[in-house]
Structure formats: C-alpha cells, structure tokens
Short mmCIF file of C-alpha atoms and ligand atoms in Angstrom, two decimals:
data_model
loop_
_atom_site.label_atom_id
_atom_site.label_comp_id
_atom_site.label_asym_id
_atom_site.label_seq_id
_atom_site.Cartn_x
_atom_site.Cartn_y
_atom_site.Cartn_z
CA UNK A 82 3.79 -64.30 13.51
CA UNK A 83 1.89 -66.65 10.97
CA UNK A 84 -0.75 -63.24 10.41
CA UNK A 85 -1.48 -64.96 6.60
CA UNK A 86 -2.69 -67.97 8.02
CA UNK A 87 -5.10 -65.88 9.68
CA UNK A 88 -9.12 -65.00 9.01
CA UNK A 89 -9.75 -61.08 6.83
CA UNK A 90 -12.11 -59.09 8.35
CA UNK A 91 -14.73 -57.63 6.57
CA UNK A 92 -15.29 -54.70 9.30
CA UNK A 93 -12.11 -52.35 8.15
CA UNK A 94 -13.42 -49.06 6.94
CA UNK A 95 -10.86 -47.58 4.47
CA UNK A 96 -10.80 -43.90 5.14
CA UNK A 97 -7.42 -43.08 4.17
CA UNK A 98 -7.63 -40.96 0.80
CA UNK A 99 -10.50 -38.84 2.86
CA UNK A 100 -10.09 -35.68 4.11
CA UNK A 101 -12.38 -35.38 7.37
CA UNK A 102 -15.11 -32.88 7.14
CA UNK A 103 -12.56 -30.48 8.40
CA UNK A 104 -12.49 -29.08 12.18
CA UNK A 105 -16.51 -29.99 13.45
CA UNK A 106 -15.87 -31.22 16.70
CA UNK A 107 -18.83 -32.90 18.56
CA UNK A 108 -20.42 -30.23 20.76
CA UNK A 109 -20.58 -28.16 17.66
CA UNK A 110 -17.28 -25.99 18.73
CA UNK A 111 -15.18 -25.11 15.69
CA UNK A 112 -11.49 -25.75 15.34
CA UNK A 113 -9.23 -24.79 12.03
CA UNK A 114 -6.01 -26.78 11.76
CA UNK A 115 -4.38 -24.04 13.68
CA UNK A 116 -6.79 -24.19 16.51
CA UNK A 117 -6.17 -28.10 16.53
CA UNK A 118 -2.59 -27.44 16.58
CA UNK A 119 -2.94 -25.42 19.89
CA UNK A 120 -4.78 -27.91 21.54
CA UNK A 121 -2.09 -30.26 20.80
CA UNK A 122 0.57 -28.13 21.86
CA UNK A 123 -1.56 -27.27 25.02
CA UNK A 124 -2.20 -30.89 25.72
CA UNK A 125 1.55 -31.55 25.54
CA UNK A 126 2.23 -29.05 27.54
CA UNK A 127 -0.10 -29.84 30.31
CA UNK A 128 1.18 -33.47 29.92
CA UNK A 129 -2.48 -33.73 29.26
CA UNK A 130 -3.89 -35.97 26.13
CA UNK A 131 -5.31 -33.82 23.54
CA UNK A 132 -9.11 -35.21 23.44
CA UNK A 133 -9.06 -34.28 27.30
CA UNK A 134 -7.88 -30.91 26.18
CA UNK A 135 -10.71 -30.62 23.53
CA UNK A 136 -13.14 -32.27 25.82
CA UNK A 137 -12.28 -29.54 28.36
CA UNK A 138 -12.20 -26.68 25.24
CA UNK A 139 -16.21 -27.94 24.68
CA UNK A 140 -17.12 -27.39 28.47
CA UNK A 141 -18.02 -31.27 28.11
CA UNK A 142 -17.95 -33.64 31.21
CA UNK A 143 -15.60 -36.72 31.13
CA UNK A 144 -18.25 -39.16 30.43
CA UNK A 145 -17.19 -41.35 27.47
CA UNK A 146 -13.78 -40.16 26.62
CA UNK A 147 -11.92 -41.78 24.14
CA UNK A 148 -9.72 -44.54 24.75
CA UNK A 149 -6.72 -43.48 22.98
CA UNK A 150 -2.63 -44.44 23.35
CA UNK A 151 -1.03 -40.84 23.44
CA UNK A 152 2.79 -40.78 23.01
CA UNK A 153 3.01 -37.53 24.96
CA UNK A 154 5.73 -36.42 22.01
CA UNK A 155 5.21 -33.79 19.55
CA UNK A 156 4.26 -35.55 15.93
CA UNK A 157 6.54 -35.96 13.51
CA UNK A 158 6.09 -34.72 10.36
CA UNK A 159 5.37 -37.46 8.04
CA UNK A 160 2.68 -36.81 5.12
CA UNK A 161 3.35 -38.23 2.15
CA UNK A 162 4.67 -41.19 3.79
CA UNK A 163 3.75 -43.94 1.43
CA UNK A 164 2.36 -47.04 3.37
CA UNK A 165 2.33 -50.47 1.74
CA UNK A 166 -0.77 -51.92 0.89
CA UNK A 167 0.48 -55.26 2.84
CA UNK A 168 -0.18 -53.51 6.24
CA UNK A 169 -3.77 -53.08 5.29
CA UNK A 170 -3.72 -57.00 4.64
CA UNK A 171 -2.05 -56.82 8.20
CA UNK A 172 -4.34 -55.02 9.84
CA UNK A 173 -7.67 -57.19 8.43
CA UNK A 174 -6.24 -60.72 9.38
CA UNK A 175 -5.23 -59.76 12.79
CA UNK A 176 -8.69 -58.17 13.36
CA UNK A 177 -10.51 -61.23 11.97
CA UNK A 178 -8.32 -63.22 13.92
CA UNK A 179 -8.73 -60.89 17.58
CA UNK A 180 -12.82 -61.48 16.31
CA UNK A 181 -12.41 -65.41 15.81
CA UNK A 182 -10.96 -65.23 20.01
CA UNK A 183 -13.36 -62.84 21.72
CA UNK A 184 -16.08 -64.06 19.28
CA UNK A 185 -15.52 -67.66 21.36
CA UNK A 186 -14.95 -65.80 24.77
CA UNK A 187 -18.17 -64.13 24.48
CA UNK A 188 -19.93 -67.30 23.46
CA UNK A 189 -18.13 -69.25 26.21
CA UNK A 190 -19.80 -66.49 28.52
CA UNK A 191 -23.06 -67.34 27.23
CA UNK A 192 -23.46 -63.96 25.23
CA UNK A 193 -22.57 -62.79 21.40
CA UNK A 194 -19.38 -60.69 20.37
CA UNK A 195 -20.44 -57.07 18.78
CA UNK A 196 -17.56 -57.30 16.31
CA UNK A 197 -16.33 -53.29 16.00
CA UNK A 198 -15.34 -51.56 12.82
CA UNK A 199 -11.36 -50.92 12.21
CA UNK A 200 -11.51 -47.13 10.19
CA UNK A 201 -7.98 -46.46 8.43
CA UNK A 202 -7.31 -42.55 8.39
CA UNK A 203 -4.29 -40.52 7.22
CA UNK A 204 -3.25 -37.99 9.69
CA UNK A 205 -6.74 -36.82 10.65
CA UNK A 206 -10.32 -38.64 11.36
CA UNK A 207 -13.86 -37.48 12.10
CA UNK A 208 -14.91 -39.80 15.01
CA UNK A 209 -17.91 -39.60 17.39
CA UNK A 210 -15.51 -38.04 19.63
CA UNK A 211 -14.55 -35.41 17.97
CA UNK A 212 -12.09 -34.44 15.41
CA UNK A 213 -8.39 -36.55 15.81
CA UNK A 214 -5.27 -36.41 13.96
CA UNK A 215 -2.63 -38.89 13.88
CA UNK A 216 -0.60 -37.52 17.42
CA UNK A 217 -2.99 -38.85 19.38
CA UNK A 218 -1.89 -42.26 18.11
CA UNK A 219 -4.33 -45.33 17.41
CA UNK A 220 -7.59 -45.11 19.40
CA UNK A 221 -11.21 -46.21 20.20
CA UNK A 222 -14.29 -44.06 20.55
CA UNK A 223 -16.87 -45.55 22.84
CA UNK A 224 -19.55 -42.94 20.78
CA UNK A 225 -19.27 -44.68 17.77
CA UNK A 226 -17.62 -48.41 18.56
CA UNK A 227 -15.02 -47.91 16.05
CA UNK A 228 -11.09 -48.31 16.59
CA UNK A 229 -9.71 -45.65 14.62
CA UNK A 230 -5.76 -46.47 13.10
CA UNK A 231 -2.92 -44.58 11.10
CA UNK A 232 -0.67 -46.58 10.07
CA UNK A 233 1.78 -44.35 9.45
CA UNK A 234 2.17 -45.37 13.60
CA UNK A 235 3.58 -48.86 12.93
CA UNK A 236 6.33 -46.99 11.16
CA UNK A 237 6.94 -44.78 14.72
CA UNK A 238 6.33 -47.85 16.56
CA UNK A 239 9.53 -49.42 15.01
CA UNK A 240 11.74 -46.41 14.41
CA UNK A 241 10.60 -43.92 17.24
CA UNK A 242 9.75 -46.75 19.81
CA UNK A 243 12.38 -48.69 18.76
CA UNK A 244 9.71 -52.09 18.70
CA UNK A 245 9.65 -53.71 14.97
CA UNK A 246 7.82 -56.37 13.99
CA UNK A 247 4.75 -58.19 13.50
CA UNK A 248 3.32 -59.08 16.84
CA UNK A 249 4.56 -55.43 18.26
CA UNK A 250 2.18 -53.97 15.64
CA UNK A 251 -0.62 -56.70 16.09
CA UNK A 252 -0.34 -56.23 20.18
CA UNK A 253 -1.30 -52.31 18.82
CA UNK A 254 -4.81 -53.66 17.51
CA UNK A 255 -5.48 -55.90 20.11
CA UNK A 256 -4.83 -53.20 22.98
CA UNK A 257 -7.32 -51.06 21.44
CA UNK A 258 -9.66 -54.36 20.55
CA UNK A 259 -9.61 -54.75 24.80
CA UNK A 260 -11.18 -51.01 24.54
CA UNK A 261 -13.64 -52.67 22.72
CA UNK A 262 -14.46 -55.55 24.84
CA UNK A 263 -14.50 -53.28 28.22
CA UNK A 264 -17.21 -50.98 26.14
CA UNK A 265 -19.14 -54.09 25.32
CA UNK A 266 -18.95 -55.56 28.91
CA UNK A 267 -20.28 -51.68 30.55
CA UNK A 268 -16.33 -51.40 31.89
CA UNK A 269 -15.69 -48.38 30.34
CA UNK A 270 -19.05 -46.72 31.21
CA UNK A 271 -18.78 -47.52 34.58
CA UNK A 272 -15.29 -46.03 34.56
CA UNK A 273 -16.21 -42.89 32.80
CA UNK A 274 -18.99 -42.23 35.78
CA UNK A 275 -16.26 -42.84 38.48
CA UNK A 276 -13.18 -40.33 36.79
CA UNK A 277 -16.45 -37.56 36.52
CA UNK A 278 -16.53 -38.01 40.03
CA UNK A 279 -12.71 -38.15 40.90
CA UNK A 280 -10.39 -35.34 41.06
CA UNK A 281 -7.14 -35.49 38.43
CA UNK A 282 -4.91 -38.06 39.75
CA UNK A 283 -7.74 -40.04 40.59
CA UNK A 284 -9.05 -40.03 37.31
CA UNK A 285 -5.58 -40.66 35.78
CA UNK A 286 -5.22 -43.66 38.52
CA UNK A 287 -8.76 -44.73 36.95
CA UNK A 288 -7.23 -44.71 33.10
CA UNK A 289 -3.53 -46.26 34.42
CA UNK A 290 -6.31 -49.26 35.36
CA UNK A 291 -8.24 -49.59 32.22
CA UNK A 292 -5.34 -49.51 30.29
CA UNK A 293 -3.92 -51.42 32.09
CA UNK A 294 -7.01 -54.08 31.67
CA UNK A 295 -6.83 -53.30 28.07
CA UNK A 296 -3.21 -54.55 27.46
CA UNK A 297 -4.13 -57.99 29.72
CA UNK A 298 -6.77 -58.14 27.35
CA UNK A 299 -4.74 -57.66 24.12
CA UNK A 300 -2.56 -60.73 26.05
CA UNK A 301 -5.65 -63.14 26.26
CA UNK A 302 -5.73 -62.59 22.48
CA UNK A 303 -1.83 -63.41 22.25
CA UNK A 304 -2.94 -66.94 24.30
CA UNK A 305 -5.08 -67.55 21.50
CA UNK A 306 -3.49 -67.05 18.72
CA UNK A 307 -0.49 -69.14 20.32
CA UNK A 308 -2.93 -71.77 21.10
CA UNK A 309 -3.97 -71.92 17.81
CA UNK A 310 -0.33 -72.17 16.33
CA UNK A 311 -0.15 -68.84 14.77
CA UNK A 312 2.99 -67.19 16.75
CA UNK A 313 6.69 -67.83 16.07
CA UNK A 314 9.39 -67.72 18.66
CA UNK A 315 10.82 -64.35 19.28
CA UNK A 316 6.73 -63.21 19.05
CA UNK A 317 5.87 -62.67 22.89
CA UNK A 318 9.37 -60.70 23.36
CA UNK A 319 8.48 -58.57 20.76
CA UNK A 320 5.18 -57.49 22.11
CA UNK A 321 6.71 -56.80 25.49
CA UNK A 322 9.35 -54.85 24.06
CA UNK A 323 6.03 -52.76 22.18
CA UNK A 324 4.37 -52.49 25.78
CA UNK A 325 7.79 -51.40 27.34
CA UNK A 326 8.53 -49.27 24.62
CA UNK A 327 4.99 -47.23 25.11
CA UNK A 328 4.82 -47.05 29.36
CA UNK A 329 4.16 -43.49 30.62
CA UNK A 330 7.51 -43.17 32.43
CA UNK A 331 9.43 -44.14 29.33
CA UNK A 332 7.82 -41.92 27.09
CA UNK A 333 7.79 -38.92 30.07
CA UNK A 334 11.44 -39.62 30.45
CA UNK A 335 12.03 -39.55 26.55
CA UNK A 336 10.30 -36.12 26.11
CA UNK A 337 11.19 -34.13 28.97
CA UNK A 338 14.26 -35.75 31.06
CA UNK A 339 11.75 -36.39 34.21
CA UNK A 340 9.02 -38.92 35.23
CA UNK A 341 5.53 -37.52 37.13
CA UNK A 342 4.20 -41.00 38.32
CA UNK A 343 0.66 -39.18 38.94
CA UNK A 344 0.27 -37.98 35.24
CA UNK A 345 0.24 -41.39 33.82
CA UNK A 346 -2.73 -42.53 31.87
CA UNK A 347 -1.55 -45.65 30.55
CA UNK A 348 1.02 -47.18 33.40
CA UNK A 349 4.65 -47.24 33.76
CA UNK A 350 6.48 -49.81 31.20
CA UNK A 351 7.00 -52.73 34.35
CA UNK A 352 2.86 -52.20 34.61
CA UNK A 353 2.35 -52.90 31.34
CA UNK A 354 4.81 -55.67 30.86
CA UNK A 355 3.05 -57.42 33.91
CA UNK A 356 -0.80 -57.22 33.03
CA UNK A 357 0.34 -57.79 29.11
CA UNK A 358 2.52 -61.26 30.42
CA UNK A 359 -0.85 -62.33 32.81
CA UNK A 360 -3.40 -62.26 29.76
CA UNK A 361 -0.49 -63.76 27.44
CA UNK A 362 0.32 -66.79 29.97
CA UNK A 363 -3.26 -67.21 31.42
CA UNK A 364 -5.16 -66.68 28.69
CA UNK A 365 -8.23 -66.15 30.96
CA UNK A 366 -10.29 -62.74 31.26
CA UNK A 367 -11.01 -63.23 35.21
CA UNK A 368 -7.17 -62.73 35.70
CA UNK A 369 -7.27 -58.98 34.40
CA UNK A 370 -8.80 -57.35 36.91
CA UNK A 371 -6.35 -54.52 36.97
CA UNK A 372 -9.52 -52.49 39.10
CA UNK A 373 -8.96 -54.75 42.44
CA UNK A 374 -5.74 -55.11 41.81
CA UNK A 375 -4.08 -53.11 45.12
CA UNK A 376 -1.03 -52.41 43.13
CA UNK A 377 -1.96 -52.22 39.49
ZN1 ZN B 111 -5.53 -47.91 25.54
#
C-alpha cells in the first residue's frame, strides 16, 4: 500500500504516555484495575463484550454503546511493548486519506464530512463511554466522536490473527472510520433505539448488521484509495485475510473449541469477507445495506 503518498491528518490525539484518570466510568460508578479486570473476565465469560458488561454494571440502557471490535480472547500481556514511531505516521496518512474519500462522498451527497478525532492510548483510555483498556481492541464512542486505537493491536493483528501488513492494519481504521460515518448519517442512533427494544439475540443480530455495514464501508474506502492509485497487488487479499482473521466464529472457535452463531456481534468470517469485497468492488455506499439485507 503506497500509505506515504498519502494526506497526514491533523485530527490524531496522542494520548499514549497518559495514564487515564484512573477507573471513573461514565455514570459515576467506580472501578479499580481489579474491578476492571472482573468485568473483563465476566464479559469473556458470558461471551459478552466488556462495555456491555460495564454498561450493564451502571444499570445503563443500551442506547449509544460503543462500537468496538472485541476479540473475545483474554489479553495478552504486552506493556512495555515498544511501538515504532512509523505506525503513528501510519495511522495519520491513512486517516487523512479515509477523510480525503468520505470528505467527497459526503459532498457528493450534498452535505459536509464531520472529520472525527483518532486518540492513541496505551493499554487504557478515558472515553465518553466509559473507561477501556486495550482487550476491547480498537473502537469508536458515539458520546464523544472519537475512534480510540492501541497500537500495540497491529502487532496482535499480525502475530495473534495471523494478518500482516499494511492494508490489514489500514482496513482496522477504516472499519472503525464506517462507525463514524453510520454516527454521522443517524445509523447508529437509530440502531441503538431498536437493540433497547430487542431481546439478546436480536440485539446481537442488530450489531452482526452494523458491523457488518461498517466493514462494506471500510471497503468503499479501499475503492478509493485503489482508484486513486494508492494500493499494490497482494493489498485487497490482505485485508480479507484481516476480515477473515477477526469473524465471530473464527475467533469463538479459537478460544473455546465451539461456535454459538447467536452470540456474534460482528458476523462470521464468510459475512465479513462478503460485505468487505461489495464496498471494495462497488465502491458505492447504497450497496451496504447490510439492514435489508435478508441474509446479512
Ligand atoms: Zn466495528
């Protein structure tokens, strides 16, 4: 992928040698690092992801939950981990460049782009909703607009995932980008509204869908930036082995040996190949409407 050829962003928000205010969750409940570590370990256990679990902990409804890509795998432990200043460079050029695309959809739709803030953290992150640490994986907060990143996960994309390189990693920031764009379009509110009102699997059917929408979306980027000469062969197979490497039934199957179809919040790895391939070959929003859809 030619990311140096692309655009900086100016909207990356370097949190990384911050320590978050330490356990203040958003409805004012109070969690030490041992409490947070339960609610991990619970999540995991109820093959639940662990802002539902401390969504649940606050008494608080299911409006606005956080977008986030759970690997439903206990963390490894990796502090200390030094990460090379070139991924920051990384992670600014393929933002500017997922800005540069939408900020032309948008305009081609007659409205403006809301560009959102990118915030770096190291293995835990104040956010509008609520107190994160790196298991969780990258995610975006409706609350505050902001797509929140470790990048200590690029290294578990490519050695616990088993998906290296470049457009793997950028397919990461454009997933959560599509967050972004179904916040800005009232997608994700209208969803929020319908999983309050749905029992469990029909509220994880809801999420398989925006997720689902989400990695199209990250594909309408990958049009783009092929359009615009900026990916190399090999590129496209990489991000499908990323989006393979991260479906529900893979990751179910790695951690426990068995698959629950009605748990998934993100789609089975053939889902997410498919809506990921129709926004990558179409390059048109219209075609990811994953909520229609009969079969996602
Ligand atoms: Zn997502």
């Amino acid at each position: 992928m030619r990311w140096r050829d692309m655009r900086g962003s100016d909207n990356v928000e370097d949190r990384e040698g911050e320590a978050p205010a330490g356990g203040r969750l958003g409805g004012g409940l109070k969690l030490g690092g041992a409490g947070l570590i339960a609610v991990v370990v619970l999540s995991l256990l109820f093959g639940q992801n662990p802002l539902d679990v401390l969504d649940m902990l606050q008494g608080g409804g299911v409006a606005e939950p956080p977008t986030r890509e759970a690997p439903q795998t206990a963390p490894a432990p990796r502090r200390g981990v030094p990460v090379p200043d070139e991924n920051k460079e990384f992670v600014s050029r393929v933002l500017g460049d997922t800005e540069d695309t939408w900020g032309r959809i948008f305009r081609e739709l007659g409205t403006q782009y809301r560009a959102p803030q990118l915030v770096l953290f190291r293995d835990a992150v104040d956010s509008a909703c609520g107190l994160a640490n790196s298991a969780v994986g990258p995610f975006y907060c409706p609350g505050d607009d902001k797509v929140y990143l470790d990048l200590a996960f690029f290294q578990d994309l490519r050695s616990r995932f088993g998906a290296p390189g470049d457009f793997a990693r950028a397919y990461v920031i454009a997933h959560e980008i599509g967050h972004h764009v179904q916040n800005q379009l009232g997608i994700s509110e209208k969803v929020a509204q319908q999983r309050a009102r749905s029992g469990q699997s029909g509220s994880n059917a809801l999420s398989v869908r925006q997720e689902l929408q989400a990695d199209c979306l990250a594909g309408v980027w990958g049009h783009d930036a092929a359009r615009r000469g900026l990916l190399d062969a090999g590129d496209v197979e990489q991000g499908l082995a990323a989006t393979t490497a991260i479906g529900d039934d893979r990751l179910q199957r790695q951690a426990r040996g068995y698959v629950t179809p009605e748990s998934f919040t993100h789609g089975s790895s053939a889902q997410r190949v498919r809506w990921f391939r129709t926004g990558l070959e179409s390059g048109d929003v219209r075609q990811c409407d994953t909520f229609t859809a009969r079969q996602p």
